[in-house]
Amino acid sequence: MKPVKKVVFPVAGLGTRMLPATKVLPKEMLPVVDKPIIQYALEEAAAAGCEEFIFVTGRGKAIIEDHFDRAVELFEALAAKNKDEQLEKMTADVPKAGQVLYTRQQEAKGLGHAVWCARRLIEDEVFAVVLVDDLIHSEVPCLAQMIEAQQRTGGNLVAVMEVAKEHTSRYGIVEPGAEEGRLVEVKSLVEKPDPAVAPSRYAVIGRYLLDAAVFDHLDRHEVGAGGEIQLTDAMQRLIGSQPFHGFRFEGQRYDCGDKLGYLEAIVATALARPDLGADFRAVLERYRD
Ligand code: UTP
């Protein structure tokens, strides 16, 4: 089984739930403590062994490219002030030349369409898709857990977590088959089902390992739930012809695309930081009822 080396980050969405912060600033550049959300995602993918980072961007997202480039004047200023530690960290954070690729989704037609925009950068291989909004705290990076599991199952593997019954209409939901350890066989997928008809509480969240055959189905440009080209619909068409599993990852997921989820991500990340945790806990104590 070939290891997964390429990861696609679809970052062309409009981020309407976070307006007006996202009117000019891409939602992926919002900070969680002192790092943009997108950097956590790239670090997770790099820690999982990915070597090619493919961003599907859109208009107004150019600062994402700047963020992953050298900031020459800033680096010189840090050097002049002997801020060596910061300079070293900032330099290490910049991916190597040629490791980052960008393509554009000209119109936000849905997640499926965004992934399809990366089709020419993927060969006949399994690749990862990471939705930057989903920040995951875990012992082993979520994508690394998944790649390790996919080496055993082959085929497609998507991260799943149990959600409250009343929230099924927010996610792609799995119709589960046999379960073994953290693996759940996927019999079918339904996009945003009403709780009354949802086949389970297993929701697909923003980590996917997909066979390039998914592009054969995305090529149809079929419009699904919400008038968007849905990744879920294309994945559904792979089921039956290829292995398809859900993976109950170890870790805690925060939805940074939503105001409350974003706030919780900041609190959890700050509390977990060795340099900030204790002091921040003391600050939070002041807000107890
Ligand atoms: P969301 O459903 O969170 O949509 O997309 P959004 O537009 O980013 O945010 P809201 O709902 O308006 O607040 C999930 C992921 O898919 C990407 C988004 O950038 C996000 O990472 N996406 C979505 C695209 O790249 N293109 C699209 O057409 C839609």
PDB file of C-alpha atoms and ligand atoms in Angstrom, residues 9-19 22 27-28 56-58 61 105 107-115 130-134 170 192 208 228-229 255 257-258, ligand 1:
ATOM      1  CA  PHE A   9      -7.125  21.853   1.706  1.00  0.00           C
ATOM      2  CA  PRO A  10     -10.327  23.337   0.228  1.00  0.00           C
ATOM      3  CA  VAL A  11     -10.263  26.942   1.444  1.00  0.00           C
ATOM      4  CA  ALA A  12     -12.483  28.687  -1.087  1.00  0.00           C
ATOM      5  CA  GLY A  13     -15.642  28.885   1.064  1.00  0.00           C
ATOM      6  CA  LEU A  14     -17.198  32.234   1.926  1.00  0.00           C
ATOM      7  CA  GLY A  15     -17.202  31.797   5.706  1.00  0.00           C
ATOM      8  CA  THR A  16     -20.539  33.590   6.106  1.00  0.00           C
ATOM      9  CA  ARG A  17     -21.039  32.335   9.676  1.00  0.00           C
ATOM     10  CA  MET A  18     -18.071  34.376  10.837  1.00  0.00           C
ATOM     11  CA  LEU A  19     -18.968  37.683   9.179  1.00  0.00           C
ATOM     12  CA  THR A  22     -14.343  37.164   7.279  1.00  0.00           C
ATOM     13  CA  LYS A  27     -11.743  32.426   7.804  1.00  0.00           C
ATOM     14  CA  GLU A  28      -8.775  30.048   7.560  1.00  0.00           C
ATOM     15  CA  VAL A  56      -7.917  25.205  -3.367  1.00  0.00           C
ATOM     16  CA  THR A  57      -8.247  28.937  -2.875  1.00  0.00           C
ATOM     17  CA  GLY A  58     -10.567  31.607  -4.239  1.00  0.00           C
ATOM     18  CA  LYS A  61      -7.546  34.341  -0.219  1.00  0.00           C
ATOM     19  CA  GLN A 105     -12.101  27.519  -7.345  1.00  0.00           C
ATOM     20  CA  GLU A 107     -17.050  30.077  -7.813  1.00  0.00           C
ATOM     21  CA  ALA A 108     -17.960  28.594  -4.427  1.00  0.00           C
ATOM     22  CA  LYS A 109     -20.114  25.778  -5.833  1.00  0.00           C
ATOM     23  CA  GLY A 110     -19.638  23.411  -2.928  1.00  0.00           C
ATOM     24  CA  LEU A 111     -17.034  21.185  -1.280  1.00  0.00           C
ATOM     25  CA  GLY A 112     -17.247  18.505  -4.002  1.00  0.00           C
ATOM     26  CA  HIS A 113     -16.536  21.102  -6.650  1.00  0.00           C
ATOM     27  CA  ALA A 114     -13.621  22.524  -4.625  1.00  0.00           C
ATOM     28  CA  VAL A 115     -11.984  19.071  -4.371  1.00  0.00           C
ATOM     29  CA  VAL A 130      -8.524  18.234   5.294  1.00  0.00           C
ATOM     30  CA  LEU A 131     -11.172  20.787   6.199  1.00  0.00           C
ATOM     31  CA  VAL A 132      -9.246  23.414   8.047  1.00  0.00           C
ATOM     32  CA  ASP A 133     -12.277  24.468  10.148  1.00  0.00           C
ATOM     33  CA  ASP A 134     -12.079  21.218  12.069  1.00  0.00           C
ATOM     34  CA  ARG A 170     -25.614  19.547   9.888  1.00  0.00           C
ATOM     35  CA  LYS A 192     -27.582  16.465   6.136  1.00  0.00           C
ATOM     36  CA  TYR A 208     -10.917  12.156   4.364  1.00  0.00           C
ATOM     37  CA  GLU A 228     -24.122  22.640  -3.907  1.00  0.00           C
ATOM     38  CA  ILE A 229     -21.885  20.009  -5.537  1.00  0.00           C
ATOM     39  CA  ASP A 255     -15.604  23.436  14.695  1.00  0.00           C
ATOM     40  CA  GLY A 257     -16.321  27.644  11.324  1.00  0.00           C
ATOM     41  CA  ASP A 258     -18.950  28.270  13.986  1.00  0.00           C
TER      42      ASP A 258
HETATM   43  P1  UTP B   1     -18.422  25.280   4.931  1.00  0.00           P
HETATM   44  O1  UTP B   1     -19.620  24.429   4.862  1.00  0.00           O
HETATM   45  O2  UTP B   1     -17.859  25.565   6.284  1.00  0.00           O
HETATM   46  O3  UTP B   1     -18.733  26.624   4.144  1.00  0.00           O
HETATM   47  O4  UTP B   1     -17.322  24.605   4.020  1.00  0.00           O
HETATM   48  P2  UTP B   1     -18.030  28.028   4.212  1.00  0.00           P
HETATM   49  O5  UTP B   1     -18.442  28.798   3.017  1.00  0.00           O
HETATM   50  O6  UTP B   1     -16.555  27.880   4.397  1.00  0.00           O
HETATM   51  O7  UTP B   1     -18.578  28.714   5.539  1.00  0.00           O
HETATM   52  P3  UTP B   1     -20.042  29.270   5.920  1.00  0.00           P
HETATM   53  O8  UTP B   1     -20.919  28.051   6.098  1.00  0.00           O
HETATM   54  O9  UTP B   1     -20.503  30.203   4.837  1.00  0.00           O
HETATM   55  O10 UTP B   1     -19.808  30.000   7.215  1.00  0.00           O
HETATM   56  C1  UTP B   1     -16.518  23.521   4.460  1.00  0.00           C
HETATM   57  C2  UTP B   1     -15.137  23.638   3.847  1.00  0.00           C
HETATM   58  O11 UTP B   1     -15.216  23.553   2.434  1.00  0.00           O
HETATM   59  C3  UTP B   1     -14.635  24.680   1.814  1.00  0.00           C
HETATM   60  C4  UTP B   1     -14.625  25.765   2.874  1.00  0.00           C
HETATM   61  O12 UTP B   1     -13.570  26.684   2.640  1.00  0.00           O
HETATM   62  C5  UTP B   1     -14.452  24.964   4.153  1.00  0.00           C
HETATM   63  O13 UTP B   1     -13.091  24.666   4.413  1.00  0.00           O
HETATM   64  N1  UTP B   1     -15.442  25.054   0.631  1.00  0.00           N
HETATM   65  C6  UTP B   1     -16.794  25.077   0.709  1.00  0.00           C
HETATM   66  C7  UTP B   1     -14.813  25.395  -0.550  1.00  0.00           C
HETATM   67  O14 UTP B   1     -13.563  25.404  -0.643  1.00  0.00           O
HETATM   68  N2  UTP B   1     -15.575  25.725  -1.626  1.00  0.00           N
HETATM   69  C8  UTP B   1     -16.939  25.734  -1.577  1.00  0.00           C
HETATM   70  O15 UTP B   1     -17.577  26.029  -2.621  1.00  0.00           O
HETATM   71  C9  UTP B   1     -17.553  25.407  -0.378  1.00  0.00           C
END
